[in-house]
Amino acid sequence: LIDSDFDQFNNDLINNLSSISDKTSLDSDDGNIKQALYNVFNDMQTANKGIKGASSGFKMLDQYINGFQKKKLIVIGARPAMGKSAMVTNIAEAHSIKNNLPTVIFSLEMSSEEMVERMITSVGVINSTLMRDPMTMFTEKHWEKASQSIGAIGNSKIHIFDKATVDMAYIKQKCRLVQRKYPGEHMVVFIDYLQLIKGDPKLEGNKNIQIGEISKALKVMSKELDCTVIALSQLSRRVEERQDKRPMQSDLRDSGQVEQDADIIGMLYRDEVYNPNTDQKDVMELIIVKNRGGRLGTINLKFQKEISKIIDVNY
């Protein structure tokens, strides 16, 4: 009899704990699709120059990816010297200065000062060599351009975090901090670059799995924070061993899971890095190798390295 009482007590306790767990662990989402239908219908009636998301600043890229859309993970891969950081500063300029929307940059290699200096040269169209010694080399016109650039950047919604070692907890914390500052606005988050994020120490022996866990976490974050995440990525040295050094999707370093998690994957290539006498000088190829529900192909851009500026061609 005592045993049966204890069994009943034990069952009641388990049921009560389960009930409490259900109430505390589940959110209010019941899977109702009415809000999703409303959102889609609202988007259908909103004119945005032919694109659904926020403009990237590049017209052909917007046509390929339908603008930067929320809840998307975009990966941009490139070998060194291809212009990854310039791509970050140019998109940040378009998103935060032209569109007046928040941009968060995690610059794990370059300092905030280096990133801002590149932005000043790009926004002000100032040759970067002059920035080495402005007091000696600037004319009055240069100072005027620099002043206007600094004003535009200072009034923008660009936030740069340049801590050298960060993990996903730190990235999420800072993104939520910025999001609270601009509630309801479309935030774009840059990670420069993916392989420098500190992963789970338990997975230290397997970099592929470690990077895979980080890419999954970035994709989840894009959905949780309703933002666009753009992660820059290193490419394998295998690229250098091929005659045609244009990168492919499989060249993503520690790539396995990254290829699956990314909604869009683009590769940067500049022929003049490998062939100084090429007739493709100043041409940056943005090769879209993965695009869920969109086009694949190569977008030609003009890279003006001396001013860290990337511009559309054929427009």
PDB file of N, CA and C in Angstrom, residues 55-112:
ATOM      1  N   SER A  55      18.222  47.724 -50.410  1.00  0.00           N
ATOM      2  CA  SER A  55      19.203  47.769 -51.490  1.00  0.00           C
ATOM      3  C   SER A  55      20.618  47.534 -50.968  1.00  0.00           C
ATOM      4  N   SER A  56      21.387  46.770 -51.737  1.00  0.00           N
ATOM      5  CA  SER A  56      22.789  46.503 -51.402  1.00  0.00           C
ATOM      6  C   SER A  56      23.692  47.648 -51.841  1.00  0.00           C
ATOM      7  N   GLY A  57      23.141  48.540 -52.674  1.00  0.00           N
ATOM      8  CA  GLY A  57      23.948  49.596 -53.259  1.00  0.00           C
ATOM      9  C   GLY A  57      24.438  49.240 -54.645  1.00  0.00           C
ATOM     10  N   PHE A  58      24.211  47.991 -55.065  1.00  0.00           N
ATOM     11  CA  PHE A  58      24.612  47.521 -56.396  1.00  0.00           C
ATOM     12  C   PHE A  58      23.374  47.013 -57.136  1.00  0.00           C
ATOM     13  N   LYS A  59      23.039  47.658 -58.235  1.00  0.00           N
ATOM     14  CA  LYS A  59      21.777  47.381 -58.914  1.00  0.00           C
ATOM     15  C   LYS A  59      21.679  45.952 -59.439  1.00  0.00           C
ATOM     16  N   MET A  60      22.748  45.447 -60.060  1.00  0.00           N
ATOM     17  CA  MET A  60      22.691  44.088 -60.594  1.00  0.00           C
ATOM     18  C   MET A  60      22.607  43.059 -59.475  1.00  0.00           C
ATOM     19  N   LEU A  61      23.339  43.291 -58.380  1.00  0.00           N
ATOM     20  CA  LEU A  61      23.262  42.374 -57.241  1.00  0.00           C
ATOM     21  C   LEU A  61      21.851  42.365 -56.674  1.00  0.00           C
ATOM     22  N   ASP A  62      21.224  43.533 -56.571  1.00  0.00           N
ATOM     23  CA  ASP A  62      19.844  43.599 -56.084  1.00  0.00           C
ATOM     24  C   ASP A  62      18.910  42.777 -56.958  1.00  0.00           C
ATOM     25  N   GLN A  63      19.130  42.804 -58.274  1.00  0.00           N
ATOM     26  CA  GLN A  63      18.296  42.026 -59.183  1.00  0.00           C
ATOM     27  C   GLN A  63      18.491  40.523 -58.966  1.00  0.00           C
ATOM     28  N   TYR A  64      19.715  40.110 -58.691  1.00  0.00           N
ATOM     29  CA  TYR A  64      20.013  38.692 -58.470  1.00  0.00           C
ATOM     30  C   TYR A  64      19.397  38.180 -57.163  1.00  0.00           C
ATOM     31  N   ILE A  65      19.560  38.961 -56.083  1.00  0.00           N
ATOM     32  CA  ILE A  65      19.161  38.453 -54.754  1.00  0.00           C
ATOM     33  C   ILE A  65      17.886  39.101 -54.229  1.00  0.00           C
ATOM     34  N   ASN A  66      17.290  40.011 -55.036  1.00  0.00           N
ATOM     35  CA  ASN A  66      16.061  40.708 -54.633  1.00  0.00           C
ATOM     36  C   ASN A  66      16.295  41.588 -53.410  1.00  0.00           C
ATOM     37  N   GLY A  67      17.492  42.187 -53.350  1.00  0.00           N
ATOM     38  CA  GLY A  67      17.856  43.019 -52.210  1.00  0.00           C
ATOM     39  C   GLY A  67      18.199  42.186 -50.983  1.00  0.00           C
ATOM     40  N   PHE A  68      18.744  42.837 -49.977  1.00  0.00           N
ATOM     41  CA  PHE A  68      19.040  42.143 -48.720  1.00  0.00           C
ATOM     42  C   PHE A  68      17.740  41.896 -47.974  1.00  0.00           C
ATOM     43  N   GLN A  69      17.470  40.633 -47.700  1.00  0.00           N
ATOM     44  CA  GLN A  69      16.228  40.279 -47.034  1.00  0.00           C
ATOM     45  C   GLN A  69      16.493  39.805 -45.609  1.00  0.00           C
ATOM     46  N   LYS A  70      15.519  40.054 -44.761  1.00  0.00           N
ATOM     47  CA  LYS A  70      15.639  39.644 -43.369  1.00  0.00           C
ATOM     48  C   LYS A  70      15.642  38.114 -43.254  1.00  0.00           C
ATOM     49  N   LYS A  71      16.229  37.663 -42.168  1.00  0.00           N
ATOM     50  CA  LYS A  71      16.294  36.224 -41.853  1.00  0.00           C
ATOM     51  C   LYS A  71      17.196  35.448 -42.811  1.00  0.00           C
ATOM     52  N   LYS A  72      18.082  36.136 -43.524  1.00  0.00           N
ATOM     53  CA  LYS A  72      18.958  35.483 -44.490  1.00  0.00           C
ATOM     54  C   LYS A  72      20.407  35.505 -44.011  1.00  0.00           C
ATOM     55  N   LEU A  73      21.106  34.405 -44.296  1.00  0.00           N
ATOM     56  CA  LEU A  73      22.547  34.327 -44.065  1.00  0.00           C
ATOM     57  C   LEU A  73      23.243  34.345 -45.421  1.00  0.00           C
ATOM     58  N   ILE A  74      24.072  35.354 -45.628  1.00  0.00           N
ATOM     59  CA  ILE A  74      24.829  35.497 -46.872  1.00  0.00           C
ATOM     60  C   ILE A  74      26.303  35.296 -46.565  1.00  0.00           C
ATOM     61  N   VAL A  75      26.974  34.475 -47.351  1.00  0.00           N
ATOM     62  CA  VAL A  75      28.403  34.235 -47.169  1.00  0.00           C
ATOM     63  C   VAL A  75      29.142  34.759 -48.401  1.00  0.00           C
ATOM     64  N   ILE A  76      30.172  35.567 -48.168  1.00  0.00           N
ATOM     65  CA  ILE A  76      31.010  36.077 -49.249  1.00  0.00           C
ATOM     66  C   ILE A  76      32.422  35.563 -49.033  1.00  0.00           C
ATOM     67  N   GLY A  77      32.895  34.761 -49.966  1.00  0.00           N
ATOM     68  CA  GLY A  77      34.218  34.161 -49.856  1.00  0.00           C
ATOM     69  C   GLY A  77      35.206  34.794 -50.818  1.00  0.00           C
ATOM     70  N   ALA A  78      36.473  34.850 -50.399  1.00  0.00           N
ATOM     71  CA  ALA A  78      37.508  35.411 -51.274  1.00  0.00           C
ATOM     72  C   ALA A  78      38.887  35.083 -50.723  1.00  0.00           C
ATOM     73  N   ARG A  79      39.841  35.004 -51.620  1.00  0.00           N
ATOM     74  CA  ARG A  79      41.240  34.898 -51.226  1.00  0.00           C
ATOM     75  C   ARG A  79      41.716  36.292 -50.815  1.00  0.00           C
ATOM     76  N   PRO A  80      42.883  36.403 -50.158  1.00  0.00           N
ATOM     77  CA  PRO A  80      43.385  37.723 -49.747  1.00  0.00           C
ATOM     78  C   PRO A  80      43.549  38.686 -50.927  1.00  0.00           C
ATOM     79  N   ALA A  81      43.377  39.973 -50.657  1.00  0.00           N
ATOM     80  CA  ALA A  81      43.585  41.069 -51.619  1.00  0.00           C
ATOM     81  C   ALA A  81      42.498  41.186 -52.677  1.00  0.00           C
ATOM     82  N   MET A  82      41.380  40.485 -52.492  1.00  0.00           N
ATOM     83  CA  MET A  82      40.309  40.542 -53.498  1.00  0.00           C
ATOM     84  C   MET A  82      39.323  41.692 -53.252  1.00  0.00           C
ATOM     85  N   GLY A  83      39.357  42.285 -52.042  1.00  0.00           N
ATOM     86  CA  GLY A  83      38.478  43.415 -51.770  1.00  0.00           C
ATOM     87  C   GLY A  83      37.330  43.118 -50.820  1.00  0.00           C
ATOM     88  N   LYS A  84      37.487  42.108 -49.935  1.00  0.00           N
ATOM     89  CA  LYS A  84      36.420  41.758 -48.992  1.00  0.00           C
ATOM     90  C   LYS A  84      36.054  42.940 -48.097  1.00  0.00           C
ATOM     91  N   SER A  85      37.076  43.566 -47.505  1.00  0.00           N
ATOM     92  CA  SER A  85      36.809  44.670 -46.573  1.00  0.00           C
ATOM     93  C   SER A  85      36.188  45.863 -47.288  1.00  0.00           C
ATOM     94  N   ALA A  86      36.600  46.111 -48.532  1.00  0.00           N
ATOM     95  CA  ALA A  86      35.995  47.200 -49.313  1.00  0.00           C
ATOM     96  C   ALA A  86      34.524  46.908 -49.575  1.00  0.00           C
ATOM     97  N   MET A  87      34.198  45.644 -49.792  1.00  0.00           N
ATOM     98  CA  MET A  87      32.801  45.256 -49.997  1.00  0.00           C
ATOM     99  C   MET A  87      31.985  45.574 -48.740  1.00  0.00           C
ATOM    100  N   VAL A  88      32.564  45.300 -47.571  1.00  0.00           N
ATOM    101  CA  VAL A  88      31.881  45.597 -46.306  1.00  0.00           C
ATOM    102  C   VAL A  88      31.603  47.089 -46.187  1.00  0.00           C
ATOM    103  N   THR A  89      32.635  47.917 -46.383  1.00  0.00           N
ATOM    104  CA  THR A  89      32.466  49.357 -46.190  1.00  0.00           C
ATOM    105  C   THR A  89      31.512  49.962 -47.214  1.00  0.00           C
ATOM    106  N   ASN A  90      31.524  49.453 -48.443  1.00  0.00           N
ATOM    107  CA  ASN A  90      30.632  50.002 -49.468  1.00  0.00           C
ATOM    108  C   ASN A  90      29.177  49.645 -49.208  1.00  0.00           C
ATOM    109  N   ILE A  91      28.922  48.406 -48.775  1.00  0.00           N
ATOM    110  CA  ILE A  91      27.540  48.019 -48.464  1.00  0.00           C
ATOM    111  C   ILE A  91      27.058  48.754 -47.212  1.00  0.00           C
ATOM    112  N   ALA A  92      27.961  48.898 -46.219  1.00  0.00           N
ATOM    113  CA  ALA A  92      27.609  49.650 -45.008  1.00  0.00           C
ATOM    114  C   ALA A  92      27.245  51.086 -45.363  1.00  0.00           C
ATOM    115  N   GLU A  93      28.005  51.672 -46.293  1.00  0.00           N
ATOM    116  CA  GLU A  93      27.711  53.034 -46.753  1.00  0.00           C
ATOM    117  C   GLU A  93      26.325  53.109 -47.377  1.00  0.00           C
ATOM    118  N   ALA A  94      25.999  52.149 -48.241  1.00  0.00           N
ATOM    119  CA  ALA A  94      24.687  52.151 -48.904  1.00  0.00           C
ATOM    120  C   ALA A  94      23.568  51.936 -47.897  1.00  0.00           C
ATOM    121  N   HIS A  95      23.764  50.996 -46.970  1.00  0.00           N
ATOM    122  CA  HIS A  95      22.692  50.626 -46.044  1.00  0.00           C
ATOM    123  C   HIS A  95      22.454  51.698 -44.983  1.00  0.00           C
ATOM    124  N   SER A  96      23.544  52.239 -44.435  1.00  0.00           N
ATOM    125  CA  SER A  96      23.384  53.149 -43.296  1.00  0.00           C
ATOM    126  C   SER A  96      23.403  54.622 -43.654  1.00  0.00           C
ATOM    127  N   ILE A  97      24.161  55.006 -44.687  1.00  0.00           N
ATOM    128  CA  ILE A  97      24.221  56.418 -45.048  1.00  0.00           C
ATOM    129  C   ILE A  97      23.134  56.763 -46.060  1.00  0.00           C
ATOM    130  N   LYS A  98      23.004  55.942 -47.091  1.00  0.00           N
ATOM    131  CA  LYS A  98      21.996  56.224 -48.117  1.00  0.00           C
ATOM    132  C   LYS A  98      20.600  55.785 -47.693  1.00  0.00           C
ATOM    133  N   ASN A  99      20.493  54.607 -47.072  1.00  0.00           N
ATOM    134  CA  ASN A  99      19.178  54.084 -46.693  1.00  0.00           C
ATOM    135  C   ASN A  99      18.776  54.411 -45.258  1.00  0.00           C
ATOM    136  N   ASN A 100      19.742  54.941 -44.466  1.00  0.00           N
ATOM    137  CA  ASN A 100      19.486  55.317 -43.072  1.00  0.00           C
ATOM    138  C   ASN A 100      18.997  54.140 -42.229  1.00  0.00           C
ATOM    139  N   LEU A 101      19.642  52.983 -42.408  1.00  0.00           N
ATOM    140  CA  LEU A 101      19.296  51.777 -41.657  1.00  0.00           C
ATOM    141  C   LEU A 101      20.522  51.298 -40.876  1.00  0.00           C
ATOM    142  N   PRO A 102      20.312  50.542 -39.789  1.00  0.00           N
ATOM    143  CA  PRO A 102      21.442  50.138 -38.950  1.00  0.00           C
ATOM    144  C   PRO A 102      22.321  49.048 -39.549  1.00  0.00           C
ATOM    145  N   THR A 103      23.628  49.243 -39.423  1.00  0.00           N
ATOM    146  CA  THR A 103      24.624  48.260 -39.844  1.00  0.00           C
ATOM    147  C   THR A 103      25.539  47.958 -38.665  1.00  0.00           C
ATOM    148  N   VAL A 104      25.778  46.683 -38.415  1.00  0.00           N
ATOM    149  CA  VAL A 104      26.691  46.257 -37.358  1.00  0.00           C
ATOM    150  C   VAL A 104      27.858  45.527 -38.013  1.00  0.00           C
ATOM    151  N   ILE A 105      29.082  45.948 -37.698  1.00  0.00           N
ATOM    152  CA  ILE A 105      30.266  45.319 -38.277  1.00  0.00           C
ATOM    153  C   ILE A 105      31.125  44.753 -37.158  1.00  0.00           C
ATOM    154  N   PHE A 106      31.415  43.454 -37.245  1.00  0.00           N
ATOM    155  CA  PHE A 106      32.379  42.830 -36.347  1.00  0.00           C
ATOM    156  C   PHE A 106      33.672  42.676 -37.144  1.00  0.00           C
ATOM    157  N   SER A 107      34.610  43.599 -36.893  1.00  0.00           N
ATOM    158  CA  SER A 107      35.875  43.620 -37.631  1.00  0.00           C
ATOM    159  C   SER A 107      36.936  42.949 -36.767  1.00  0.00           C
ATOM    160  N   LEU A 108      37.199  41.695 -37.049  1.00  0.00           N
ATOM    161  CA  LEU A 108      38.053  40.895 -36.174  1.00  0.00           C
ATOM    162  C   LEU A 108      39.528  40.999 -36.527  1.00  0.00           C
ATOM    163  N   GLU A 109      39.843  41.606 -37.679  1.00  0.00           N
ATOM    164  CA  GLU A 109      41.236  41.803 -38.078  1.00  0.00           C
ATOM    165  C   GLU A 109      41.636  43.273 -38.061  1.00  0.00           C
ATOM    166  N   MET A 110      40.758  44.133 -38.574  1.00  0.00           N
ATOM    167  CA  MET A 110      41.058  45.555 -38.658  1.00  0.00           C
ATOM    168  C   MET A 110      40.442  46.307 -37.484  1.00  0.00           C
ATOM    169  N   SER A 111      41.122  47.376 -37.066  1.00  0.00           N
ATOM    170  CA  SER A 111      40.583  48.202 -35.979  1.00  0.00           C
ATOM    171  C   SER A 111      39.451  49.082 -36.490  1.00  0.00           C
ATOM    172  N   SER A 112      38.689  49.635 -35.559  1.00  0.00           N
ATOM    173  CA  SER A 112      37.615  50.559 -35.930  1.00  0.00           C
ATOM    174  C   SER A 112      38.173  51.740 -36.712  1.00  0.00           C
TER     175      SER A 112
END
